[in-house]
């Protein structure tokens, strides 16, 4: 299930119907934003670059149909007065995007000693401010799997969508050097997969796959980890961090146009062109395709329907 605010597709001034003027040109068939459950795009908001209400509003007015969620990073929202924070969240909702806290729970856990009262107060404040998704990461922390699963259930009990972040790299999330992360070591992919399955069972809305140790701050990409994850976990329940064009191009090339991806807000157009198959690099140009019948396939529960005329499919 995806989370939506009130959303109206941006109208084209030269077209009363709001249709795209180049719709007659062939492009990949993707689900409309209002019903999209695969091929989700979550963007990073303010952190590495300031993102103001005016900027976010203009960005989503033009490109909001290609954006499903907006994520705060690095606890940046905790620096903002209520009126400015609420204005950003309301702007994202007005364009039909869900809003995620990012991984600030690590700071809350580390400073509170895991106090249930403090964490409940944090969750309640997030809910009251209008956040939809609460990311639950532990790149810097050691936390038992059962405690992590309990946090997922506790998040849902506060009316927020729990989105645990899992990865193979210890110390992920702090822009550490390749050498520093290598010395910290990585976990076995099975560790990631086992926890992701436990978190889905606990009610996780989505699993965010941490990029560090896999495609970020590594000398060689761990494509074996990516293959293990996509083979073991449902596609609609996993989202990959891919805030680099080469990385999201790899995911689209290997998983198709409907991969769920987290990118920087500056990369919306490039990813949208790639999903629609209208542009790409030398390795992806004119090679990313979809099939229009996939919508019926998904609506029928992913099962073939025998004996029906082809035109009914």
Short mmCIF file of C-alpha atoms in Angstrom, two decimals:
data_model
loop_
_atom_site.label_atom_id
_atom_site.label_comp_id
_atom_site.label_asym_id
_atom_site.label_seq_id
_atom_site.Cartn_x
_atom_site.Cartn_y
_atom_site.Cartn_z
CA UNK A 1 0.00 0.00 0.00
CA UNK A 2 1.31 3.43 -0.85
CA UNK A 3 0.47 6.64 0.94
CA UNK A 4 -1.10 9.47 -0.98
CA UNK A 5 -2.11 13.02 -0.29
CA UNK A 6 -4.48 15.06 -2.42
CA UNK A 7 -2.98 15.05 -5.90
CA UNK A 8 -4.04 16.49 -9.21
CA UNK A 9 -1.98 15.74 -12.30
CA UNK A 10 -0.28 18.92 -13.53
CA UNK A 11 -2.17 20.42 -16.45
CA UNK A 12 -0.48 21.35 -19.70
CA UNK A 13 -1.41 24.92 -20.67
CA UNK A 14 -1.73 23.96 -24.33
CA UNK A 15 -3.88 20.91 -23.61
CA UNK A 16 -7.24 21.28 -21.83
CA UNK A 17 -7.18 17.60 -20.87
CA UNK A 18 -3.77 17.84 -19.21
CA UNK A 19 -2.38 15.19 -21.59
CA UNK A 20 1.27 15.21 -22.50
CA UNK A 21 1.75 16.82 -25.94
CA UNK A 22 4.12 14.03 -27.03
CA UNK A 23 1.97 11.16 -25.78
CA UNK A 24 1.72 9.87 -29.35
CA UNK A 25 5.38 8.82 -29.17
CA UNK A 26 5.98 5.29 -27.82
CA UNK A 27 7.19 5.08 -24.22
CA UNK A 28 7.09 2.48 -21.48
CA UNK A 29 3.73 1.86 -19.84
CA UNK A 30 4.01 2.54 -16.10
CA UNK A 31 1.34 2.65 -13.43
CA UNK A 32 -0.14 6.09 -12.71
CA UNK A 33 0.99 7.69 -9.49
CA UNK A 34 -2.38 7.38 -7.75
CA UNK A 35 -2.34 3.56 -8.00
CA UNK A 36 1.41 2.86 -8.19
CA UNK A 37 2.71 0.12 -5.88
CA UNK A 38 5.87 -0.74 -7.86
CA UNK A 39 8.38 1.52 -9.51
CA UNK A 40 8.25 3.92 -6.56
CA UNK A 41 10.65 6.86 -6.45
CA UNK A 42 11.57 8.40 -3.10
CA UNK A 43 13.69 11.54 -3.16
CA UNK A 44 16.04 12.98 -0.58
CA UNK A 45 14.99 16.45 0.50
CA UNK A 46 17.12 18.86 2.48
CA UNK A 47 20.47 17.71 3.86
CA UNK A 48 23.35 17.92 1.39
CA UNK A 49 21.53 20.87 -0.18
CA UNK A 50 18.86 23.11 1.40
CA UNK A 51 15.36 22.46 0.03
CA UNK A 52 12.93 25.28 0.71
CA UNK A 53 9.13 25.18 0.55
CA UNK A 54 9.15 27.28 -2.63
CA UNK A 55 11.71 25.02 -4.28
CA UNK A 56 9.89 21.83 -3.27
CA UNK A 57 6.57 23.21 -4.48
CA UNK A 58 8.00 24.22 -7.87
CA UNK A 59 9.88 20.92 -8.20
CA UNK A 60 6.77 18.83 -7.53
CA UNK A 61 4.52 21.04 -9.66
CA UNK A 62 6.67 20.16 -12.66
CA UNK A 63 7.83 16.63 -11.78
CA UNK A 64 5.56 15.39 -8.99
CA UNK A 65 3.97 12.70 -11.14
CA UNK A 66 7.36 10.91 -11.05
CA UNK A 67 7.86 11.25 -7.28
CA UNK A 68 6.13 9.10 -4.65
CA UNK A 69 7.88 10.10 -1.46
CA UNK A 70 10.07 12.79 0.11
CA UNK A 71 12.62 11.86 2.77
CA UNK A 72 14.35 14.09 5.29
CA UNK A 73 17.98 13.06 5.90
CA UNK A 74 20.35 13.42 8.82
CA UNK A 75 17.69 14.59 11.25
CA UNK A 76 17.50 17.91 9.37
CA UNK A 77 13.83 18.32 10.31
CA UNK A 78 14.80 18.61 13.98
CA UNK A 79 16.54 21.92 13.20
CA UNK A 80 13.39 23.55 11.87
CA UNK A 81 10.68 25.49 13.72
CA UNK A 82 7.25 23.90 13.55
CA UNK A 83 5.71 26.29 11.02
CA UNK A 84 8.50 25.80 8.47
CA UNK A 85 8.62 22.03 8.94
CA UNK A 86 4.86 21.70 8.65
CA UNK A 87 4.89 23.87 5.51
CA UNK A 88 7.38 21.49 3.83
CA UNK A 89 5.40 18.40 4.83
CA UNK A 90 2.10 19.96 3.72
CA UNK A 91 3.67 20.88 0.37
CA UNK A 92 4.74 17.27 -0.24
CA UNK A 93 1.26 16.04 0.70
CA UNK A 94 -0.39 18.57 -1.59
CA UNK A 95 1.46 16.92 -4.48
CA UNK A 96 0.48 13.39 -3.44
CA UNK A 97 3.80 12.40 -1.88
CA UNK A 98 4.34 10.60 1.40
CA UNK A 99 6.94 12.06 3.79
CA UNK A 100 9.61 10.01 5.61
CA UNK A 101 11.66 10.89 8.67
CA UNK A 102 14.84 9.33 7.42
CA UNK A 103 17.02 7.49 9.91
CA UNK A 104 16.91 9.91 12.86
CA UNK A 105 15.65 7.10 15.12
CA UNK A 106 19.31 6.13 15.62
CA UNK A 107 19.94 9.44 17.38
CA UNK A 108 16.79 9.00 19.50
CA UNK A 109 17.76 5.45 20.50
CA UNK A 110 21.37 6.30 21.33
CA UNK A 111 20.53 9.33 23.48
CA UNK A 112 17.57 7.77 25.28
CA UNK A 113 18.99 4.36 26.06
CA UNK A 114 16.02 2.84 24.27
CA UNK A 115 13.49 4.46 26.61
CA UNK A 116 9.99 3.49 25.49
CA UNK A 117 8.58 6.76 26.85
CA UNK A 118 11.06 8.93 24.92
CA UNK A 119 10.64 6.93 21.70
CA UNK A 120 6.84 7.12 22.02
CA UNK A 121 7.09 10.89 22.44
CA UNK A 122 9.25 11.07 19.29
CA UNK A 123 6.84 8.92 17.30
CA UNK A 124 3.87 10.98 18.48
CA UNK A 125 5.60 14.23 17.51
CA UNK A 126 6.36 12.81 14.04
CA UNK A 127 2.75 11.74 13.59
CA UNK A 128 1.44 15.11 14.78
CA UNK A 129 3.72 16.95 12.35
CA UNK A 130 2.32 14.95 9.44
CA UNK A 131 5.05 12.41 8.75
CA UNK A 132 3.74 9.25 7.07
CA UNK A 133 6.76 6.91 7.06
CA UNK A 134 9.24 6.37 9.88
CA UNK A 135 12.54 4.91 8.79
CA UNK A 136 14.16 2.59 11.35
CA UNK A 137 17.86 2.19 10.74
CA UNK A 138 20.78 1.00 12.86
CA UNK A 139 23.90 1.57 10.77
CA UNK A 140 25.74 2.96 13.79
CA UNK A 141 24.02 0.84 16.43
CA UNK A 142 23.99 -2.73 17.69
CA UNK A 143 20.40 -3.71 18.42
CA UNK A 144 18.89 -7.21 18.85
CA UNK A 145 16.64 -8.32 15.99
CA UNK A 146 13.69 -8.87 18.34
CA UNK A 147 14.04 -5.31 19.67
CA UNK A 148 14.18 -4.00 16.10
CA UNK A 149 11.01 -5.94 15.23
CA UNK A 150 9.33 -4.57 18.35
CA UNK A 151 10.21 -1.05 17.19
CA UNK A 152 8.45 -1.79 13.90
CA UNK A 153 5.29 -2.86 15.74
CA UNK A 154 5.57 0.15 18.07
CA UNK A 155 5.88 2.47 15.05
CA UNK A 156 2.73 1.03 13.45
CA UNK A 157 0.88 1.39 16.76
CA UNK A 158 1.53 5.14 16.53
CA UNK A 159 -0.11 5.33 13.10
CA UNK A 160 3.15 5.56 11.13
CA UNK A 161 4.38 3.30 8.32
CA UNK A 162 7.52 1.47 9.57
CA UNK A 163 10.35 1.33 7.05
CA UNK A 164 13.38 -0.48 8.48
CA UNK A 165 16.71 0.07 6.74
CA UNK A 166 19.05 -2.88 6.55
CA UNK A 167 22.44 -3.40 4.98
CA UNK A 168 25.68 -5.31 5.22
CA UNK A 169 27.97 -2.46 6.28
CA UNK A 170 28.69 -1.65 9.92
CA UNK A 171 28.96 2.13 10.46
CA UNK A 172 26.90 3.00 7.38
CA UNK A 173 25.27 6.38 7.08
CA UNK A 174 28.03 8.78 8.05
CA UNK A 175 29.95 9.43 4.82
CA UNK A 176 32.92 7.39 6.04
CA UNK A 177 35.84 6.69 3.72
CA UNK A 178 36.20 3.44 1.81
CA UNK A 179 39.19 2.50 3.96
CA UNK A 180 37.33 3.18 7.22
CA UNK A 181 34.34 1.08 6.17
CA UNK A 182 36.56 -1.73 4.91
CA UNK A 183 38.28 -1.91 8.30
CA UNK A 184 34.85 -2.10 10.00
CA UNK A 185 33.93 -5.14 7.90
CA UNK A 186 30.66 -6.26 6.33
CA UNK A 187 27.96 -8.75 7.26
CA UNK A 188 26.90 -11.79 5.28
CA UNK A 189 23.98 -11.11 2.87
CA UNK A 190 22.00 -13.81 4.71
CA UNK A 191 22.08 -11.61 7.82
CA UNK A 192 20.37 -8.83 5.85
CA UNK A 193 17.81 -11.15 4.27
CA UNK A 194 16.88 -12.94 7.49
CA UNK A 195 16.22 -9.65 9.24
CA UNK A 196 14.31 -8.20 6.33
CA UNK A 197 11.99 -11.23 6.36
CA UNK A 198 11.48 -10.90 10.12
CA UNK A 199 10.68 -7.20 9.71
CA UNK A 200 8.15 -7.85 6.94
CA UNK A 201 6.48 -10.39 9.23
CA UNK A 202 6.45 -7.72 11.97
CA UNK A 203 4.51 -5.36 9.68
CA UNK A 204 7.16 -3.35 7.84
CA UNK A 205 5.67 -1.20 5.08
CA UNK A 206 8.89 -1.36 3.04
CA UNK A 207 12.51 -2.43 3.52
CA UNK A 208 15.15 0.14 2.59
CA UNK A 209 18.38 -1.50 1.42
CA UNK A 210 21.37 0.57 2.57
CA UNK A 211 23.78 1.32 -0.28
CA UNK A 212 27.01 1.59 1.71
CA UNK A 213 29.02 -1.58 1.47
CA UNK A 214 27.08 -2.58 -1.66
CA UNK A 215 27.36 0.22 -4.24
CA UNK A 216 28.52 3.18 -2.14
CA UNK A 217 32.01 3.70 -0.66
CA UNK A 218 33.30 0.41 -2.03
CA UNK A 219 36.05 -0.38 -4.51
CA UNK A 220 33.90 -2.99 -6.25
CA UNK A 221 30.10 -3.24 -6.22
CA UNK A 222 28.66 -6.21 -4.31
CA UNK A 223 26.30 -7.34 -7.06
CA UNK A 224 26.11 -10.72 -5.34
CA UNK A 225 24.33 -9.05 -2.43
CA UNK A 226 21.86 -7.34 -4.77
CA UNK A 227 21.08 -10.65 -6.49
CA UNK A 228 20.59 -12.41 -3.16
CA UNK A 229 18.21 -9.70 -1.94
CA UNK A 230 16.08 -9.59 -5.10
CA UNK A 231 15.89 -13.40 -5.19
CA UNK A 232 14.80 -13.74 -1.56
CA UNK A 233 12.50 -10.75 -0.95
CA UNK A 234 9.29 -9.55 -2.66
CA UNK A 235 10.01 -6.78 -5.18
CA UNK A 236 7.16 -4.62 -3.87
CA UNK A 237 8.65 -4.72 -0.36
CA UNK A 238 12.20 -3.58 -1.10
CA UNK A 239 13.62 -0.18 -2.03
CA UNK A 240 17.27 0.34 -2.90
CA UNK A 241 19.26 3.43 -2.04
CA UNK A 242 20.59 4.59 -5.40
CA UNK A 243 21.58 8.24 -5.14
CA UNK A 244 24.03 7.98 -8.03
CA UNK A 245 23.05 7.76 -11.73
CA UNK A 246 25.29 4.76 -12.42
CA UNK A 247 23.71 2.92 -9.50
CA UNK A 248 20.06 3.51 -10.38
CA UNK A 249 20.83 2.74 -14.03
CA UNK A 250 22.19 -0.64 -12.85
CA UNK A 251 19.04 -1.38 -10.86
CA UNK A 252 16.76 -0.46 -13.76
CA UNK A 253 18.89 -2.49 -16.17
CA UNK A 254 18.78 -5.59 -13.98
CA UNK A 255 15.36 -5.31 -12.29
CA UNK A 256 13.39 -3.39 -14.88
CA UNK A 257 11.56 -0.09 -14.89
CA UNK A 258 9.49 -0.93 -11.80
CA UNK A 259 12.33 -1.16 -9.28
CA UNK A 260 11.69 0.88 -6.12
CA UNK A 261 14.49 3.42 -5.75
CA UNK A 262 15.67 6.18 -3.43
CA UNK A 263 17.50 9.00 -5.21
CA UNK A 264 18.52 12.61 -4.72
CA UNK A 265 15.96 15.28 -5.65
CA UNK A 266 18.33 16.49 -8.39
CA UNK A 267 18.00 13.16 -10.25
CA UNK A 268 14.21 12.95 -10.77
CA UNK A 269 14.25 13.73 -14.48
CA UNK A 270 17.11 11.39 -15.32
CA UNK A 271 15.44 8.46 -13.56
CA UNK A 272 12.03 9.24 -15.10
CA UNK A 273 13.56 9.21 -18.59
CA UNK A 274 15.17 5.87 -17.83
CA UNK A 275 11.96 4.29 -16.45
CA UNK A 276 9.95 5.45 -19.46
CA UNK A 277 12.64 4.13 -21.81
CA UNK A 278 12.98 7.41 -23.69
CA UNK A 279 16.66 8.02 -22.92
CA UNK A 280 19.65 6.46 -21.23
CA UNK A 281 23.35 5.75 -21.45
CA UNK A 282 25.12 3.58 -23.99
CA UNK A 283 24.20 0.47 -21.99
CA UNK A 284 20.52 1.38 -21.44
CA UNK A 285 19.47 3.53 -24.41
CA UNK A 286 16.38 1.92 -26.04
CA UNK A 287 16.90 -1.22 -23.92
CA UNK A 288 14.53 -0.56 -20.98
CA UNK A 289 11.04 -1.79 -21.89
CA UNK A 290 7.76 -2.79 -20.23
CA UNK A 291 4.64 -4.66 -21.33
CA UNK A 292 1.23 -2.99 -21.14
CA UNK A 293 -0.42 -6.23 -20.03
CA UNK A 294 1.51 -6.20 -16.76
CA UNK A 295 -1.28 -4.18 -15.17
CA UNK A 296 -3.79 -6.98 -15.78
CA UNK A 297 -1.26 -9.55 -14.61
CA UNK A 298 -0.89 -7.76 -11.30
CA UNK A 299 -4.63 -7.23 -10.87
CA UNK A 300 -5.21 -10.96 -11.37
CA UNK A 301 -2.79 -11.78 -8.56
CA UNK A 302 0.10 -12.66 -10.82
CA UNK A 303 -1.58 -15.79 -12.21
CA UNK A 304 -2.28 -16.81 -15.76
CA UNK A 305 -5.97 -16.95 -16.66
CA UNK A 306 -6.51 -19.84 -19.06
CA UNK A 307 -9.22 -20.01 -21.66
CA UNK A 308 -9.95 -16.29 -21.85
CA UNK A 309 -9.75 -14.56 -25.22
CA UNK A 310 -6.54 -12.54 -25.58
CA UNK A 311 -8.50 -9.30 -25.94
CA UNK A 312 -9.88 -9.80 -22.41
CA UNK A 313 -6.45 -10.07 -20.88
#
